[in-house]
Amino acid sequence: MESSKKYKLCSCFYLFLFFFLTSVAADPQTESLLSLKSHLTDNSNSLKDWFIITPGVSDKALACCSWSGVRCNQDSTSVVSLDLSSKNLAGDLPGNELLVFTDLLELNISDNSFSGEFPAEIFFNLTNLRSLDISRNNFSGRFPDGNGGGSSLKNLIFLDALSNSFSGPLPIHLSQLENLKVLNLAGSYFTGSIPSQYGSFKSLEFLHLGGNLLSGHIPQELGNLTTLTHMEIGYNSYQGVIPWQIGYMSELKYLDIAGANLSGFIPKHFSNLTKLESLFLFKNHLSKEIPWELGQITSLVNLDLSDNHLSGTIPESFAGFKNLRLLNLMYNEMSGTLPEVIAQLPSLDTLFIWNNYFSGSLPKSLGMNSKLRWVDVSTNSFQGEIPQGICSRGVLYKLMLFSNNFTGALPQSLSNCSTLVRIRLEDNSFSGVIPFSFSQLPDISYIDLSRNKLAGGIPLDISKATKLDYFNISNNPELGGKLPPQIWSAPRLQNFSASSCSISGPLPEFASCKSITVIELRNNDISGMLTPTVSTCGSLQKIDLAGNSITGGIPERFAKLPHLTVLDFSYNNLSGSIPSDKVFQSMGKHAYEGNANLCGIPLKSCSAYSSRKLVSVVVACLVSILLMLAATLALYYIRQRSQGQWKMVSFAGLPQFTADDVLRSFGSPEPTEAVPASVSKAVLPTGITVIVRKIELLDKKKSVVLNVLTQMGNARHVNLVRLLGFCYNNHLVYVLYDNNLHTETLAEKMRTKKKDWATKKRIINGVAKGLCFLHHECYPTIPHGDLRSTNILFDDDKMEPCLGEFGFKYMQHLNKGLVSSTANTDQMNVIREEQQKDIYNFGQLILEILTNGKLMNAGGMIQNKPKDVLLREVYTENEVSSSDFKQGEVKRVVEVALLCIRSNQSDRPCMENVLKFLSEADNRFK
């Protein structure tokens, strides 16, 4: 009891001492800072040293001069700098607490979570202020307009308000600040036009207005900014053309008007920008040819005109670009050849011209005169051979030449290109041997040589490629050779595809194969027996050995592979009994058919092969064959007369059924009557249930629809629902989807995962990965077309989302003639339009997930809602407090959603950038 009294007495004494000491501080600046601290939320205790221990050392010195973030003048009588940046502070900023700092020169509160309106008092009273940094906060409402008092900050040189939630018009009064050199108002929700008064700044050197909701015409008065060296005004939604008066900005070094909805053409007057180093005009609607005069800007280092409607050829005047490092002309409508002058540029390191209509041969000197690092000329009509010296300077790390008409042998010099990381040469007509020596390619991770005419086998030292994770050599029918003995021991190899390559010999032993997930070797001449050492491949998900000459039995150890989902041993010479483990039985009949001496579930019982039942079996088989033959002939005759012959196309994972097998599963000789709905289910002969979608072919669109379906079927990704195959005649198509794995939709999943942020984050990332694959890894691009929560599916055990219904909307447009099947420009425009809709719908989907379904299809409604209000709603729905480390992640994901749902398409990021932003959000706050 006595000790308790002593404790209470001590507590009272210390409390009295604290109040006494804090009351000692009489100077108003220290008191204002203490009051400011009391108004703020400081979850990280960043201001822990903001307290008074003893009175000041003199009557004049301020007690606060020793505090973190506070800097005083030489005699410590006045605060001249206040730096509270990156301290995890939050709350409204009380402007009245800052009025006493009349000598303040610098105020930095950037990278915090301040919210509410920014206090206008700062613009009226801090007349000595030279630098004001309020970037990366959540300030909302209108930016202080100054009420004619903008000149009060006559000494202001630096103003950075990047990444807030300001709305309303841009503040006009700032143009009165004659000493202002840096103005950054990017990344908010400013609306209206850029004021013409912004052309009257006297000293401005840096102007950034990008990433807002600005509209109207870009004012020609900006051309009066003759002191400006850096201007970013892109990622808005302007109207009209680029003002040619910008060509008067003689000091300009950096110009970015990307993603700005601009039309017209590139002004010839840009040739006057003789100091310009970076020009970014990508993602607009610019047309016509690139002006010849652009080549006069010899100072250019970066030139990005991609994703426009530019036509014509690359100007020969580009020969003057002696400093150019980046040339990006991808996603345009340009034609002609790649001029020799491009190969002569001494500084060029990145060349992107993919997805155009270029033809002819690549210049023989390409890569010999500059340190090329990344070359992408894919999806054009180039022909001829790869230039021998493309890697002669020894720094090339990405070479993308796929989907062209290249021929000839692969240059031996590629084997000496030790910096190579990624090679994509698929879908050409390359011949000869593969020259790679993998011991000399230490960083190679991705190689695709499929769909060529290569020969000479797979290099024997492929196992020495220590970073290789993807290798595809499929559909090189003259390749031949045997599988290298140590191939499975490549330490990072995940996907190995070598189907239809005339490979012979036995399968190598599976040793040290922990990383391999996919093995595709169908339609080769592989012999020997299946080796039980495959059980060491713990990550294996798919093994396809169909159409070979493998003998012996099926080792039971395949059942020990925990992730195996696809197995196909059909059409080999296997014998004996299929192991009884459910893993083997779940693969279906298709995985084993075509092996005459193989028996057991799901094939016929092995007892059927015993001698005592041989006679009955033979008789039964003969009768069955006769009946089946008669039924087949009758069915064939009926269908031939009515709708044409039915054919079957199967993809990986579907049994090798005939079209008749599939049609019989509908339970009627006339499937149009048995499948009245556009989507239904069917049970195939092995008992496998599939989703069936019926498509009626219109106006002789058969070949177009089948081409798109084939592309969709070849699209394989962990975040896509598998299209297993389709059967068709002249009038109908039945598309078969996997029904075994996906049993729950996102809409249903959200009901049980309302507070599970980790699951929501995984779902959002998974959907983004699936969309990114469709948009950027499939050629041509496959737009999803119908992205919504009911089309996001899951399986019973995993939380990995899978996109369903992808590609069907675009295919239906082609089928109905809404898109020309012959006009490439028309198709490209429709694909771009559908991509933009996908991105917008993805943004809406994020908001639906984050609000547990409360915000559905809310893109339009959200546009005018302040960001801080939306963030509070999302934090509440996910039970994220201001002290929770997850708040930063959630905020970043919300920002990504808001980017995706911007009303103007040109303001939205592509899915590659979306995935990058999400990844940054994930990594930044770990």
Tab-separated table of N, CA and C in Angstrom, residues 26 41 63 69 97 188 199 237-238 313 316 437 475 495 683 696 851 868 883:
chain	number	residue	atom	x	y	z
A	26	ALA	N	8.593	30.321	-24.002
A	26	ALA	CA	7.750	31.483	-24.221
A	26	ALA	C	7.790	31.967	-25.656
A	41	THR	N	-1.275	13.600	-36.661
A	41	THR	CA	-1.184	12.185	-36.314
A	41	THR	C	0.218	11.706	-36.661
A	63	ALA	N	14.098	27.431	-28.495
A	63	ALA	CA	14.244	26.062	-28.009
A	63	ALA	C	14.086	25.037	-29.130
A	69	GLY	N	14.266	18.284	-38.290
A	69	GLY	CA	13.510	18.922	-39.353
A	69	GLY	C	13.434	20.429	-39.240
A	97	GLU	N	-0.959	27.925	-37.521
A	97	GLU	CA	0.225	27.626	-36.717
A	97	GLU	C	1.514	28.013	-37.442
A	188	SER	N	-2.950	15.195	-59.909
A	188	SER	CA	-4.138	15.497	-59.120
A	188	SER	C	-5.368	15.371	-60.015
A	199	GLY	N	1.598	31.190	-70.063
A	199	GLY	CA	2.643	31.548	-71.008
A	199	GLY	C	3.377	32.815	-70.620
A	237	SER	N	-6.544	15.028	-71.226
A	237	SER	CA	-7.465	14.760	-72.334
A	237	SER	C	-7.756	16.041	-73.105
A	238	TYR	N	-6.766	16.477	-73.839
A	238	TYR	CA	-6.920	17.715	-74.592
A	238	TYR	C	-7.737	17.483	-75.866
A	313	THR	N	7.465	6.354	-94.196
A	313	THR	CA	8.730	5.692	-93.895
A	313	THR	C	9.510	6.470	-92.835
A	316	GLU	N	15.178	9.733	-93.839
A	316	GLU	CA	16.629	9.619	-93.951
A	316	GLU	C	17.325	10.693	-93.122
A	437	SER	N	26.084	-21.801	-77.745
A	437	SER	CA	26.877	-22.511	-76.758
A	437	SER	C	26.464	-21.947	-75.410
A	475	ASN	N	7.658	-27.339	-83.194
A	475	ASN	CA	7.280	-27.137	-84.599
A	475	ASN	C	8.460	-26.721	-85.468
A	495	ASN	N	9.900	-24.334	-68.233
A	495	ASN	CA	9.086	-24.734	-69.384
A	495	ASN	C	9.992	-25.221	-70.497
A	683	VAL	N	-21.073	-34.112	-70.977
A	683	VAL	CA	-20.219	-35.145	-70.400
A	683	VAL	C	-19.608	-35.936	-71.542
A	696	GLU	N	-22.952	-19.725	-83.722
A	696	GLU	CA	-23.481	-19.866	-85.076
A	696	GLU	C	-22.654	-19.007	-86.018
A	851	THR	N	-13.960	-2.645	-52.038
A	851	THR	CA	-15.136	-2.220	-51.270
A	851	THR	C	-16.094	-3.371	-51.000
A	868	ASP	N	-9.295	11.445	-51.000
A	868	ASP	CA	-9.194	11.141	-49.579
A	868	ASP	C	-10.497	10.552	-49.044
A	883	SER	N	-2.407	3.510	-38.547
A	883	SER	CA	-1.115	2.987	-38.086
A	883	SER	C	-0.750	1.662	-38.744
